[in-house]
Every structure is written in structure tokens, then in C-alpha cells.
mmCIF file of C-alpha atoms in Angstrom:
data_model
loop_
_atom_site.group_PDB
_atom_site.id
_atom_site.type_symbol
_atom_site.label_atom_id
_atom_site.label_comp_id
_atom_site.label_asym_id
_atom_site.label_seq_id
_atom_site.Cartn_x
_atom_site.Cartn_y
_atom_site.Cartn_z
ATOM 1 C CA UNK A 1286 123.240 70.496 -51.246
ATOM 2 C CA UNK A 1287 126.060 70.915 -48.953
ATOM 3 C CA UNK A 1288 129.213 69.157 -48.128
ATOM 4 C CA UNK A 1289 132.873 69.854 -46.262
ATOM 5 C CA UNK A 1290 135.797 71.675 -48.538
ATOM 6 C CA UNK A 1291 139.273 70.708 -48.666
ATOM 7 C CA UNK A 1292 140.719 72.395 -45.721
ATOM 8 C CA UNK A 1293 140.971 75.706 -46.285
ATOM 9 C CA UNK A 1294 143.209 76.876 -42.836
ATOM 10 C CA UNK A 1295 142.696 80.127 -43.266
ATOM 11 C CA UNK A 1296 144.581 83.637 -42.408
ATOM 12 C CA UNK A 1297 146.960 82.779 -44.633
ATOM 13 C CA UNK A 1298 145.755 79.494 -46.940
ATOM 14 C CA UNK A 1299 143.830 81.758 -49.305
ATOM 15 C CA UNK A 1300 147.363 82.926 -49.283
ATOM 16 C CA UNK A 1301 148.214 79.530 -48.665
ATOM 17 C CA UNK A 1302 146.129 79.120 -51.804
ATOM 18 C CA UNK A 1303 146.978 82.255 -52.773
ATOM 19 C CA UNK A 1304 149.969 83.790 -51.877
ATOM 20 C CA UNK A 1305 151.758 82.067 -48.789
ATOM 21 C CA UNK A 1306 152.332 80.484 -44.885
ATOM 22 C CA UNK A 1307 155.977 81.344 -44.722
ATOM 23 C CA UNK A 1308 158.487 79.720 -43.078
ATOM 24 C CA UNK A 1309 161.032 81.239 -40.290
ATOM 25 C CA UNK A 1310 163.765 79.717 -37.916
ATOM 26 C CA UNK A 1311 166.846 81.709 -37.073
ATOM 27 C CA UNK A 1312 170.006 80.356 -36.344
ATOM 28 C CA UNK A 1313 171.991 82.500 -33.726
ATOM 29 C CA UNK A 1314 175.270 83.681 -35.173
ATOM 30 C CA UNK A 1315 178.888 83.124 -33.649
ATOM 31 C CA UNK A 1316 180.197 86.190 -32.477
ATOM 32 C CA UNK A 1317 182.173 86.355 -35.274
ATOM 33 C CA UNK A 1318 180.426 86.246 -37.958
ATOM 34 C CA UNK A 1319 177.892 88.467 -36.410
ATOM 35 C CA UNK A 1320 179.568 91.192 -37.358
ATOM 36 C CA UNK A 1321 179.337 89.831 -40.640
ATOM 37 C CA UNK A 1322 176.794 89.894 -43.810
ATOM 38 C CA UNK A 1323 174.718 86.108 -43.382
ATOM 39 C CA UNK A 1324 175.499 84.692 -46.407
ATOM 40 C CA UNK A 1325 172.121 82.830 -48.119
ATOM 41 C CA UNK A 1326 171.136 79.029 -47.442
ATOM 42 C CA UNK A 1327 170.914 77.047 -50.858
ATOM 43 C CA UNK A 1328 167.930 76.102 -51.944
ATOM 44 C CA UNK A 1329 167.866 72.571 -50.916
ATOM 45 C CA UNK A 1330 169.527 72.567 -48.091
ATOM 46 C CA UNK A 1331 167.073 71.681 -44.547
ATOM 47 C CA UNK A 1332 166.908 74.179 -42.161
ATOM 48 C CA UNK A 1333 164.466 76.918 -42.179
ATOM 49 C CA UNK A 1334 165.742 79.441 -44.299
ATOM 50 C CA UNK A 1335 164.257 83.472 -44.580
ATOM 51 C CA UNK A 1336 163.629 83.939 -41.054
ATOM 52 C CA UNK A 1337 162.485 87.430 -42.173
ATOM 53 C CA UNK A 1338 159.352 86.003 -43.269
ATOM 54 C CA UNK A 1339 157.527 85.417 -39.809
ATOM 55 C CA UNK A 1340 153.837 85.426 -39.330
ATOM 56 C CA UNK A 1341 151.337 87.114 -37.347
ATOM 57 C CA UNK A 1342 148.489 85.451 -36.976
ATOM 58 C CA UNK A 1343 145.715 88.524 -37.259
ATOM 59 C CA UNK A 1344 142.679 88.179 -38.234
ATOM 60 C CA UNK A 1345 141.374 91.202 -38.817
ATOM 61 C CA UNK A 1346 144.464 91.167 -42.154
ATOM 62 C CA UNK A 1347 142.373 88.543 -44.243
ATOM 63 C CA UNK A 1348 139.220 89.470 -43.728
ATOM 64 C CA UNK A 1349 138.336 87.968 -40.645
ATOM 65 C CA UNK A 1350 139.544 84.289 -41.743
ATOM 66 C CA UNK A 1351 141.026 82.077 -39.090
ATOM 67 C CA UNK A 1352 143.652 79.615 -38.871
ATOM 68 C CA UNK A 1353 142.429 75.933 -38.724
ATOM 69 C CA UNK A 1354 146.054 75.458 -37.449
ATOM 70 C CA UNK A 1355 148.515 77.667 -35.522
ATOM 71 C CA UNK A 1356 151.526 78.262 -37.053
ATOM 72 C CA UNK A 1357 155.074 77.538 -36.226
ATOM 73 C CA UNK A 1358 158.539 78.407 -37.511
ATOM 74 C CA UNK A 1359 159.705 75.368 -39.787
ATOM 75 C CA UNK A 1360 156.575 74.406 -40.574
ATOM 76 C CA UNK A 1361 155.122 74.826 -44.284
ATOM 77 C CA UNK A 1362 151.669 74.587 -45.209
ATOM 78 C CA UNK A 1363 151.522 72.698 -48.325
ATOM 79 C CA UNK A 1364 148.701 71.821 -50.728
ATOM 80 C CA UNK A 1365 148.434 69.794 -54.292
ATOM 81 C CA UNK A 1366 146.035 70.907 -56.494
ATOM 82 C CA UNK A 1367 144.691 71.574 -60.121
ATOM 83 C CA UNK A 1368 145.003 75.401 -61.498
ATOM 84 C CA UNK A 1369 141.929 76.724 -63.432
ATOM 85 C CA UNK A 1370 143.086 79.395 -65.730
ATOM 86 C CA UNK A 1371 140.024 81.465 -66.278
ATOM 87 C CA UNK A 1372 138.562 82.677 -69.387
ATOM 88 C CA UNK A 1373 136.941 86.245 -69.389
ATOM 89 C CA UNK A 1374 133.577 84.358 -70.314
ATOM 90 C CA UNK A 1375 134.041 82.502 -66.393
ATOM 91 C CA UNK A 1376 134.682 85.890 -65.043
ATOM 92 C CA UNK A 1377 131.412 87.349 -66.338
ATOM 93 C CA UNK A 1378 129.355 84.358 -65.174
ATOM 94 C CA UNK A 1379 131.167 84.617 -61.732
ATOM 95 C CA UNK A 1380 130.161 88.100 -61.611
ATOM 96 C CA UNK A 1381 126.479 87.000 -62.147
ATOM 97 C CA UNK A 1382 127.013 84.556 -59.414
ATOM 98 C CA UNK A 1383 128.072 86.819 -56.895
ATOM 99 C CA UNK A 1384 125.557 89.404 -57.652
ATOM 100 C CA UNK A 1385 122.552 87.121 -57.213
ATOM 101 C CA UNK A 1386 124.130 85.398 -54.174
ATOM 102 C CA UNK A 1387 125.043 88.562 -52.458
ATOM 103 C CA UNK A 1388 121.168 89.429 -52.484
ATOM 104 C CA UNK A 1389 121.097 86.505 -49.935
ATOM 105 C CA UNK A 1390 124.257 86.833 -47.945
ATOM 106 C CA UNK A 1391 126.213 90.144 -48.477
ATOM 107 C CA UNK A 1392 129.387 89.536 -47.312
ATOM 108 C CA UNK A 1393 129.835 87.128 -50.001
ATOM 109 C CA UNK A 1394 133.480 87.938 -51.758
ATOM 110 C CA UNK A 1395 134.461 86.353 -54.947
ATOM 111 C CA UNK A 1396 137.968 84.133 -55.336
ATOM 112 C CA UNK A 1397 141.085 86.125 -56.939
ATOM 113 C CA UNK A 1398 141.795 82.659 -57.892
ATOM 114 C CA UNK A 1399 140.718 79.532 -58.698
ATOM 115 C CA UNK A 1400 141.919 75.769 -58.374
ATOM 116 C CA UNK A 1401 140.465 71.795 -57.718
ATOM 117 C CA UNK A 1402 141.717 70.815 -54.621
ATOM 118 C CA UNK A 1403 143.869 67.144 -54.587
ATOM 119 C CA UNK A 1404 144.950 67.211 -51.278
ATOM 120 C CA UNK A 1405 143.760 68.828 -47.890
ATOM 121 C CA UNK A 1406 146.584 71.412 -46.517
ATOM 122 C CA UNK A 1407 149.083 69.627 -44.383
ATOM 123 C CA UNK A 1408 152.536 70.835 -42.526
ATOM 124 C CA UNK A 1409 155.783 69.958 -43.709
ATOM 125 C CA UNK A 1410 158.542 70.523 -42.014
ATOM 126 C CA UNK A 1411 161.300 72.752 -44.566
ATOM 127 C CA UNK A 1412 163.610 69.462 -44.636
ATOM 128 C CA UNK A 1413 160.429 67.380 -45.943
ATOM 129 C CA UNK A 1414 159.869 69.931 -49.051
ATOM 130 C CA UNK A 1415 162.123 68.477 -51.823
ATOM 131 C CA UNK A 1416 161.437 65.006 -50.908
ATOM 132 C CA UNK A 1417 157.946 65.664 -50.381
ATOM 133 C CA UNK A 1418 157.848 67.087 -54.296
ATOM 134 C CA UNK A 1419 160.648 64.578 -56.063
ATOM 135 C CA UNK A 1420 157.804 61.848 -54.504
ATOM 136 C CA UNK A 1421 154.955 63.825 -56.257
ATOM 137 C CA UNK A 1422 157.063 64.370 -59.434
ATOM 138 C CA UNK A 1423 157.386 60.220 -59.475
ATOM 139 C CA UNK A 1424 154.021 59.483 -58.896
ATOM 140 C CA UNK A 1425 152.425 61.590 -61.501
ATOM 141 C CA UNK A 1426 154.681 61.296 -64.352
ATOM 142 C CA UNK A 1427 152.568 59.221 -66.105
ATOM 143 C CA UNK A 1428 149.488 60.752 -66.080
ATOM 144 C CA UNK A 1429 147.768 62.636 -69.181
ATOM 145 C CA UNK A 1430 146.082 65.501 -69.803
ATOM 146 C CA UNK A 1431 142.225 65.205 -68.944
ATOM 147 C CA UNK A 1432 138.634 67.122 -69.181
ATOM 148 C CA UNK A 1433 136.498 67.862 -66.369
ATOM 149 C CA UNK A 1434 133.023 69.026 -66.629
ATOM 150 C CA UNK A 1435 132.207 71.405 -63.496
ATOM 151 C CA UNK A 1436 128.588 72.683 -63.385
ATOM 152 C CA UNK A 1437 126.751 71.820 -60.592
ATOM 153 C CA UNK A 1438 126.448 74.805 -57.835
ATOM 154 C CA UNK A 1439 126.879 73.505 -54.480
ATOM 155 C CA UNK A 1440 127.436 75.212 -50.779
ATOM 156 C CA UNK A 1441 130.403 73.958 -48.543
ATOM 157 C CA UNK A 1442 132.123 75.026 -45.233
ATOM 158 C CA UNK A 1443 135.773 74.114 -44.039
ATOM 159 C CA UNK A 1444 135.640 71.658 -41.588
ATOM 160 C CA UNK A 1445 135.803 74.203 -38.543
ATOM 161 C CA UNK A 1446 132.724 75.636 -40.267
ATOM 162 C CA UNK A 1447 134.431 79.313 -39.779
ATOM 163 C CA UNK A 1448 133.983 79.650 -43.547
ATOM 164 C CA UNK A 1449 131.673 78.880 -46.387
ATOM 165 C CA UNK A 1450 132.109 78.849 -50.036
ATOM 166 C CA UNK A 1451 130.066 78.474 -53.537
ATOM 167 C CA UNK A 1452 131.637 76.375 -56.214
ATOM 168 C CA UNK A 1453 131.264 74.136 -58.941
ATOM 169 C CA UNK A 1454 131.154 70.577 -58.679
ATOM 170 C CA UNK A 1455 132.353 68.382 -60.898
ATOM 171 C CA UNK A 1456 129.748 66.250 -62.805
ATOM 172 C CA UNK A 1457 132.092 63.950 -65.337
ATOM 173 C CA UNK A 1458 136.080 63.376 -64.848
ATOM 174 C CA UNK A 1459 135.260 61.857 -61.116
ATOM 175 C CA UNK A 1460 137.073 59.142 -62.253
ATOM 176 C CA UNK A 1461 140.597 60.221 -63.023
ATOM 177 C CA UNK A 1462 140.351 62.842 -60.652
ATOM 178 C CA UNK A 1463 140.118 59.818 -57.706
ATOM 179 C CA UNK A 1464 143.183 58.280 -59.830
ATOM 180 C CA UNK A 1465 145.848 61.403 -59.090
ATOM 181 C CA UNK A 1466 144.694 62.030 -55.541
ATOM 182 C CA UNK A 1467 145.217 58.135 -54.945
ATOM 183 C CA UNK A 1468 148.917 58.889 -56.185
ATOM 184 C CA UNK A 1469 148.808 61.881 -54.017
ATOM 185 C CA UNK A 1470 147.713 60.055 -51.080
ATOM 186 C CA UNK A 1471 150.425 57.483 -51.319
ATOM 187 C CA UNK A 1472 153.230 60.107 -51.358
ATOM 188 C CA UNK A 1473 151.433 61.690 -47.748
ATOM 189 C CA UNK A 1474 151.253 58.412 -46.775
ATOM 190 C CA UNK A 1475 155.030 57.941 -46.636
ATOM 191 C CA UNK A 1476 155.464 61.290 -44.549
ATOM 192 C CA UNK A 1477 152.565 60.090 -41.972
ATOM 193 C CA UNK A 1478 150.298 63.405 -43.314
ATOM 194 C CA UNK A 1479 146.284 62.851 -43.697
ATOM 195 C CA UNK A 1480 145.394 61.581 -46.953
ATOM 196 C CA UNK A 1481 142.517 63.323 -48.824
ATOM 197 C CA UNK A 1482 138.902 62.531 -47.778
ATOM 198 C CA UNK A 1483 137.272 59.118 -48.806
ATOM 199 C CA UNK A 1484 134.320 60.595 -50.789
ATOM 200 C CA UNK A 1485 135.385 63.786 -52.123
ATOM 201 C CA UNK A 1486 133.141 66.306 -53.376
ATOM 202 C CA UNK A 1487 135.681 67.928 -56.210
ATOM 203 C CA UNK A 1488 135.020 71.454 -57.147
ATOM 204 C CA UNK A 1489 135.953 74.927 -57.679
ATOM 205 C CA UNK A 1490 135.306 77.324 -55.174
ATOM 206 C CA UNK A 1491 133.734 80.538 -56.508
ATOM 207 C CA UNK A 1492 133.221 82.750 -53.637
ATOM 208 C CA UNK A 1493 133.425 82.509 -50.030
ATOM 209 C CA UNK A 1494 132.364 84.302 -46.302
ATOM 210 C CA UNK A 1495 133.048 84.079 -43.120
ATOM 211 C CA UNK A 1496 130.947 81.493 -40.554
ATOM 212 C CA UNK A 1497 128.554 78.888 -41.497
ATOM 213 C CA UNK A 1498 125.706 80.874 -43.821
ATOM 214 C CA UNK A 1499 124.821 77.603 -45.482
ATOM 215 C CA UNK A 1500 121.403 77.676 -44.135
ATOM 216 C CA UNK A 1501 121.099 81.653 -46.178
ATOM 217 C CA UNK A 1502 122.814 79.702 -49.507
ATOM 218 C CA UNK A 1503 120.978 76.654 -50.010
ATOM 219 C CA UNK A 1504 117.406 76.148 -50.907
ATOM 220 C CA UNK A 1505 116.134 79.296 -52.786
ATOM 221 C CA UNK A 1506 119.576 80.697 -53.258
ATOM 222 C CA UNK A 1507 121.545 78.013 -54.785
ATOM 223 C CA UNK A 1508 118.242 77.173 -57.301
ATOM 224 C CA UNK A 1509 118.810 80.634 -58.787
ATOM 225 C CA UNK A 1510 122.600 80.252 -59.448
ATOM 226 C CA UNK A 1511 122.161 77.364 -60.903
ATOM 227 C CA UNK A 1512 119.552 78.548 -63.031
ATOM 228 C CA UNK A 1513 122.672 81.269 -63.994
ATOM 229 C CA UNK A 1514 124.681 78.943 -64.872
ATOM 230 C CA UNK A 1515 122.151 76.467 -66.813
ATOM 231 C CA UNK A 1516 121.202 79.235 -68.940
ATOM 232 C CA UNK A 1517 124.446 81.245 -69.417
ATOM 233 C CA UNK A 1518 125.962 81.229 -72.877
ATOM 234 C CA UNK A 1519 127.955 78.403 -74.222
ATOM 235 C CA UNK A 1520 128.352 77.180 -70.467
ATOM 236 C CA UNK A 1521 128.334 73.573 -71.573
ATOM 237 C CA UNK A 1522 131.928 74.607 -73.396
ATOM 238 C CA UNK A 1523 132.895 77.557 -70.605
ATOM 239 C CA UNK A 1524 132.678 74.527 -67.905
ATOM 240 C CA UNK A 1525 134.476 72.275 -69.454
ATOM 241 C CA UNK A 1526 138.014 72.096 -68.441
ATOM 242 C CA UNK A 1527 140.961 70.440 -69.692
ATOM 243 C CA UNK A 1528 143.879 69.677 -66.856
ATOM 244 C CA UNK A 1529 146.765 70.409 -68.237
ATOM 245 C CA UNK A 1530 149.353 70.376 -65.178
ATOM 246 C CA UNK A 1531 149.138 70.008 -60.821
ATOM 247 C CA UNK A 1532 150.950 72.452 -58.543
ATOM 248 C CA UNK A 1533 151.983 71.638 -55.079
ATOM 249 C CA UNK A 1534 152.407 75.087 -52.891
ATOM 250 C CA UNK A 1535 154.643 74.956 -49.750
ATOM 251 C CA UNK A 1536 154.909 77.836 -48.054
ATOM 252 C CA UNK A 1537 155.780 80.786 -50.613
ATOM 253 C CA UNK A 1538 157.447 77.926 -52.848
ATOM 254 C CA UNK A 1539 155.082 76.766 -55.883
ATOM 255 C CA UNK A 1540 156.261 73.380 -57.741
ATOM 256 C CA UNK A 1541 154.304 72.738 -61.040
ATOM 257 C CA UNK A 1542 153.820 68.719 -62.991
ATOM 258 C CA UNK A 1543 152.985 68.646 -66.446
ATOM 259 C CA UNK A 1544 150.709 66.000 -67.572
ATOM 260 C CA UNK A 1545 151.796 64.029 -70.348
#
């Protein structure tokens, strides 16, 4: 089985995912206060604050990943999604996982972290952040807390196919999953960003490598990690996950929503 991921962009978005596209933009200084200490932009003010923070796109720094977009000064990469908080039971079947699937392709590395994706990674401009987020905090206060059952191995690339990943699909919560990123999708809508894609395929990724290896992960492959996970202890309970809150990443800044 294969499908497209949520748009992983790459050099940074596992550090987009993970860690963080940061935003620059320098304002020149009089020549008087250049003499000066800067003082610090607030918080919520626009503008492109930390100019510090630049980025160089280089591959060869994230393992080869590329970017599915180039970046620019001002603009944030920005993604909504579910956290998984792992259990050291997940951990040990992951380890399993990789083992067996490394037999096949190698280069195969294992997530540092783990998440369900509700939106693909679009730019925002800095000024667009708190609006972007006070729309998202409107839109999903009234959602509650909700299981998930994610057990079904399945191959994906990003849509650039420079990358391909093993995760777990989700099997039962389909339903309210398609509720938030309906939410989601209106508050995109209003800042003319793409919306998520019409027949999502939600899952967590469990390991990734670079290029399309699909071909060397399906078939023979992905019938003996699912076998793993079929007959791993108490997976029926280890895969069952209970939602308890959606994060939004923008850059290095991380904005959490508690369900209800």
C-alpha cells in the first residue's frame, strides 16, 4: 500500500517538525542608534524579528533531505498537528520495525519524534503568526478529547518523492480526525494557504529515507512489519491513542490547544 505524506519540506521540516525554519529580516539602523545596543522586538509585534537566525539551505546538514520550498527571510513554515507522546512499549516495537525494515532498505532512520499530521506545511509571513493561531485557538475550542486506533503499516513519499517514510495508519477515529482538519482548513482558507488533502491517509510516520524506495518497502517488506506489529504484545492497547491537545509550529515558535 502506498500513498503521499503531508508535506514534509525537508532540510529543515523534520526540524520544521522537529526543531525549526527560522525566520530573519534585518532592519538597517540609523546612524545613531548604531552605535547603540538593538533593543528586542515584542513578541507580537510584525516584522521579522531574530535576524540572527538565518538559514542555509545544505543538504548534506540533515541527512541529505531537501527543501520542497526555498526559503526566505519573513517567511515561517508552519504546520498543525497532533503530538504522540510515546510509551517505552512504542519504542521497543519501533525498534523491531526498523530492524526488520532495514534488512530491506538500510538507510532506513527511525523518527526522534512522532506526530499526526492536520495540515500540510505552509508559509506565513511573521505578521500572519498571531492571527494565524488566535483563528486556530477559535476554531478548536470546542473540540474534546478523542481515541485513535493506528495499526496498519503503510509506505508513503512526500509529494516531490525525495523522501519515503513507514508509519501507522489510522484504522478507527477517521471520523473526528476529518472534523479538526475541516476547522483547520477554514482558518488557511482565510489566509489564501492550501488546505489539507481531500482524502487523507492519517498516520504516524515511523521511520524515513531519502528518494523513492517504495518499490524495496512494499510487498514482502511491509507483510513482515505488519506481522510485528499484529503479534507484538498488548499492541491492540499500545496503538491506541487518546488526543489530548494540537500544536501549531511556526518557525521556532510552538503554540499548543487543549481539547476539552
Amino acid at each position: 500500500m502506498r500513498a503521499a505524506l503531508v508535506e514534509y519540506s525537508s532540510s529543515e521540516e523534520e526540524r520544521e517538525e522537529e526543531g525549526g525554519h527560522r525566520g530573519g529580516g534585518e532592519q538597517r539602523p540609523s546612524r545613531a542608534s548604531a552605535v547603540r545596543h538593538r533593543l528586542p522586538l515584542p513578541a507580537d509585534l510584525p516584522g521579522d524579528p531574530e535576524p540572527e537566525e538565518a538559514v542555509t539551505d545544505d543538504s548534506s546538514r540533515h541527512g541529505g533531505r531537501v527543501r520542497s520550498f526555498p526559503h526566505e527571510r519573513g517567511n515561517w513554515a508552519t504546520h498543525v498537528y497532533l503530538p504522540y507522546r510515546v510509551r517505552e512499549e512504542f519504542l521497543e516495537l519501533l525498534e523491531l520495525l526498523v530492524y526488520r525494515a532495514r534488512s530491506h532498505v538500510p538507510s532506513l532512520s527511525a523518527m526522534e519524534e512522532f506526530h499526526l499530521s492536520l495540515s500540510q506545511c505552509v508559509v506565513l509571513r511573521y505578521h500572519w503568526i498571531q492571527p494565524f493561531v488566535r483563528g486556530l485557538r477559535a476554531r478548536l475550542a470546542a473540540f474534546h478529547r478523542f481515541f485513535c486506533v493506528a495499526d496498519q503499516v503503510k509506505v508513503y513519499t512526500n509529494q516531490n518523492k525525495t523522501r519515503t517514510f513507514i508509519g501507522l495508519e489510522v484504522t478507527a477515529g477517521h471520523f473526528q480526525l476529518l472534523e479538526l482538519v475541516s476547522e483547520v482548513d477554514r482558518v488557511l482558507e482565510e489566509f489564501d494557504l492550501p488546505t489539507f488533502y481531500k482524502d487523507p491517509s492519517f498516520h504516524i510516520s515511523l521511520a524515513w529515507c531519502v528518494g523513492d524506495l517504495s518499490d524495496r518497502l512494499e510487498g514482502q517488506c511491509l507483510q513482515e512489519l505488519q506481522d510485528i506489529v499484529d503479534e507484538f504484545e498488548d499492541s491492540a492497547l499500545l496503538l491506541r491513542v487518546q488526543w489530548e491537545q494540537i500544536h501549531c509550529k511556526s518557525g521556532n515558535k510552538y503554540f499548543s490547544f487543549p481539547l476539552r
